[in-house]
XYZ file of C-alpha atoms in Angstrom:
250
model
C -2.605 8.858 12.308
C -0.678 7.092 9.554
C -1.967 3.839 8.070
C -0.632 1.221 5.657
C -2.770 -0.947 3.395
C -1.487 -4.458 2.694
C -3.192 -6.939 0.409
C -2.504 -10.157 -1.453
C -4.178 -8.591 -4.520
C -3.790 -5.259 -6.296
C -5.524 -2.693 -4.068
C -3.690 0.414 -5.276
C -6.895 2.164 -6.357
C -8.439 1.549 -2.930
C -5.338 3.091 -1.359
C -5.537 6.158 -3.620
C -9.114 6.786 -2.533
C -8.300 6.342 1.155
C -5.350 8.724 0.830
C -7.783 11.577 0.176
C -8.995 11.307 3.782
C -6.222 9.576 5.738
C -2.460 9.819 5.971
C -1.351 6.679 4.132
C 1.981 5.020 3.552
C 2.780 4.901 -0.153
C 1.953 1.642 -1.890
C 4.664 -0.993 -1.631
C 3.119 -3.352 -4.156
C 0.960 -6.343 -3.410
C 1.444 -9.994 -2.643
C 4.562 -9.591 -0.500
C 2.636 -8.839 2.664
C 4.921 -10.572 5.120
C 8.182 -9.501 3.503
C 7.356 -5.886 4.285
C 6.492 -6.639 7.885
C 9.306 -9.068 8.636
C 12.052 -6.874 7.153
C 13.003 -4.152 9.690
C 14.485 -1.985 6.927
C 11.576 -2.248 4.473
C 9.763 0.852 3.174
C 6.803 0.000 5.333
C 8.793 -0.376 8.531
C 10.727 2.835 7.866
C 7.438 4.697 7.400
C 6.357 3.376 10.825
C 2.556 3.458 10.370
C 0.302 3.580 13.432
C -2.137 1.100 11.934
C -1.985 -1.613 9.287
C -5.015 -2.657 7.249
C -5.127 -6.134 5.702
C -7.484 -6.349 2.741
C -7.464 -10.051 1.941
C -8.722 -12.030 -1.040
C -9.565 -15.580 -0.007
C -9.433 -16.996 -3.543
C -5.876 -15.802 -3.999
C -4.897 -17.050 -0.549
C -6.085 -20.600 -1.171
C -5.059 -20.724 -4.834
C -3.464 -24.106 -5.490
C -4.959 -25.743 -2.405
C -6.627 -29.103 -2.873
C -9.183 -30.230 -0.341
C -10.522 -28.712 2.829
C -7.533 -29.642 4.982
C -5.140 -27.911 2.604
C -7.322 -24.786 2.639
C -7.501 -24.737 6.422
C -3.730 -25.108 6.586
C -3.293 -22.100 4.290
C -5.505 -19.992 6.558
C -3.721 -21.281 9.658
C -0.361 -20.418 8.118
C -1.503 -16.877 7.330
C -2.659 -16.219 10.885
C 0.395 -17.928 12.341
C 2.678 -15.510 10.505
C 0.451 -12.618 11.523
C 0.868 -13.642 15.169
C 4.641 -13.287 14.810
C 4.443 -9.747 13.378
C 1.699 -8.493 15.702
C 3.098 -5.430 17.449
C 1.062 -4.467 20.552
C 1.940 -0.833 19.857
C 0.082 -0.808 16.533
C -3.524 -1.338 15.493
C -4.388 -3.998 12.928
C -7.549 -4.131 10.838
C -8.175 -7.484 9.152
C -10.923 -7.842 6.569
C -13.472 -10.571 6.400
C -13.490 -12.426 3.072
C -15.889 -13.465 0.335
C -15.644 -15.398 -2.892
C -15.703 -13.387 -6.083
C -17.377 -16.282 -7.886
C -18.052 -19.969 -7.451
C -14.528 -21.186 -8.185
C -14.506 -24.376 -6.122
C -15.591 -26.715 -8.880
C -15.497 -29.789 -6.652
C -17.215 -28.061 -3.743
C -20.631 -26.602 -3.195
C -21.659 -23.238 -1.727
C -21.710 -24.780 1.762
C -17.978 -25.430 1.440
C -17.438 -21.789 0.479
C -19.397 -20.822 3.573
C -17.306 -23.129 5.771
C -14.083 -21.599 4.441
C -15.303 -18.074 5.154
C -16.478 -19.210 8.591
C -13.071 -20.728 9.342
C -11.368 -17.455 8.402
C -13.741 -15.560 10.697
C -13.268 -17.981 13.603
C -9.517 -17.420 13.355
C -10.015 -13.657 13.230
C -12.525 -13.543 16.082
C -10.183 -15.531 18.329
C -7.466 -12.934 17.861
C -9.843 -10.016 18.333
C -10.893 -11.590 21.634
C -7.292 -12.060 22.770
C -5.811 -8.739 21.557
C -7.266 -5.247 21.956
C -5.218 -3.955 19.016
C -6.824 -6.259 16.415
C -10.047 -5.150 14.746
C -12.555 -6.570 12.270
C -12.805 -4.750 8.945
C -16.373 -5.431 7.769
C -15.875 -5.426 4.019
C -18.542 -8.040 3.284
C -21.378 -5.825 4.502
C -20.463 -3.204 1.911
C -20.042 -5.789 -0.849
C -23.402 -7.377 -0.066
C -25.120 -3.990 -0.300
C -24.032 -3.444 -3.901
C -23.920 -7.141 -4.857
C -20.966 -9.307 -5.882
C -21.589 -8.634 -9.577
C -21.124 -4.913 -8.966
C -18.204 -5.316 -6.558
C -15.953 -7.719 -8.485
C -14.631 -7.693 -12.027
C -13.181 -10.688 -13.892
C -11.848 -8.303 -16.546
C -9.876 -6.215 -14.042
C -8.598 -9.361 -12.336
C -7.037 -10.780 -15.476
C -5.722 -7.384 -16.560
C -3.927 -6.487 -13.358
C -4.848 -8.762 -10.443
C -7.431 -6.161 -9.384
C -10.481 -8.073 -8.129
C -12.705 -5.022 -7.640
C -14.725 -2.772 -9.892
C -14.452 0.987 -9.426
C -17.653 0.840 -7.379
C -16.217 -1.999 -5.300
C -13.052 -0.006 -4.611
C -15.106 2.987 -3.516
C -17.300 1.121 -1.023
C -14.315 -0.783 0.387
C -12.353 2.446 0.817
C -15.329 3.960 2.643
C -15.405 1.009 5.046
C -11.687 1.361 5.754
C -11.839 5.132 6.274
C -14.907 4.951 8.515
C -13.607 2.006 10.562
C -10.175 3.500 11.199
C -11.566 6.978 11.933
C -14.231 5.647 14.298
C -11.764 3.476 16.180
C -9.514 6.457 16.843
C -12.201 9.028 17.562
C -12.274 10.392 21.108
C -15.136 8.544 22.826
C -18.124 10.497 24.129
C -18.652 10.293 27.894
C -21.992 11.994 28.521
C -25.362 11.975 26.771
C -27.367 15.104 27.656
C -31.105 14.960 27.008
C -34.089 17.257 26.867
C -37.413 15.847 28.070
C -40.544 17.168 26.306
C -40.819 15.768 22.784
C -37.556 13.907 23.335
C -38.103 11.255 26.018
C -41.855 11.491 25.558
C -44.257 13.157 23.202
C -45.940 16.394 24.240
C -45.318 18.937 26.994
C -45.512 17.425 30.463
C -46.419 20.690 32.213
C -49.477 21.133 29.989
C -50.660 17.546 29.454
C -49.736 15.893 32.726
C -48.359 12.384 33.142
C -51.467 10.760 31.672
C -51.471 13.020 28.622
C -47.979 12.598 27.235
C -47.206 10.059 24.513
C -45.262 7.158 26.012
C -46.721 3.690 25.576
C -46.532 0.399 23.710
C -48.691 1.653 20.840
C -48.619 4.180 18.017
C -46.428 7.285 18.497
C -45.920 6.488 22.169
C -44.061 3.295 21.203
C -41.430 5.379 19.385
C -40.550 7.253 22.583
C -40.486 4.025 24.554
C -38.031 2.592 22.029
C -35.866 5.709 22.352
C -35.795 5.298 26.142
C -34.773 1.643 25.770
C -31.904 2.635 23.491
C -30.789 5.310 25.946
C -30.738 2.704 28.729
C -28.576 0.484 26.515
C -26.175 3.396 25.980
C -26.029 3.914 29.754
C -25.007 0.266 30.200
C -21.858 0.953 28.138
C -20.656 3.359 30.833
C -21.839 6.641 29.324
C -23.384 9.074 31.810
C -26.955 10.220 31.190
C -27.902 13.781 32.095
C -30.954 16.034 31.729
C -31.138 19.685 30.724
C -34.722 20.896 30.999
C -36.930 23.789 32.128
C -39.600 21.357 33.320
C -40.831 21.404 36.877
C -38.694 18.873 38.752
C -41.628 17.484 40.725
C -43.575 16.748 37.520
C -40.527 15.070 35.999
């Protein structure tokens, strides 16, 4: 599977890391996201990737906007153009967004939250309507290491690179894992043992009353496992048993 990484900031280092695990289209620069997709003879189009990853920086996207309406219009415009380039034959992974720092001097943190929420509402609508659009959960990775460790003012002013080396690494891991998982052959059957798997102890020796399966202590662990297995079954996966236990006891 061949992927392309497009961003409105410099994400070349992220791409280099991803390229160690995935077949990636060579970098075509940053900023000119739509030019590459709208031009049928562009490097990107000629490479014909199977999937396109959008790693977006919300501060860069709304740079120059004044007021909430202007910001919403910028987000609407971005998604409107995306709708025109959406090819049902390709997969698209669009990142969530976060602010590198508190840059909205005339707004409070609630406004930052509302902007992020508006981006996500636009993304979620498209995910609901199109099976080829997927959510790239970058924020989870950034929150784990903290914004101070993920973003760098120095790198931003040097080369429009918003991320630290650590930030690039965790973001690249998210992209690699998300794309790989999405294209992995799904499992169809979950095959289970019984003793010390669905319950604690050996049924043939302890009997039904002697095994560990309850709402308390160790027995609660096995009950939780059974609940999770039932949830897996609800997704359409078949549940099977492989066991030497006596069938009547089971």
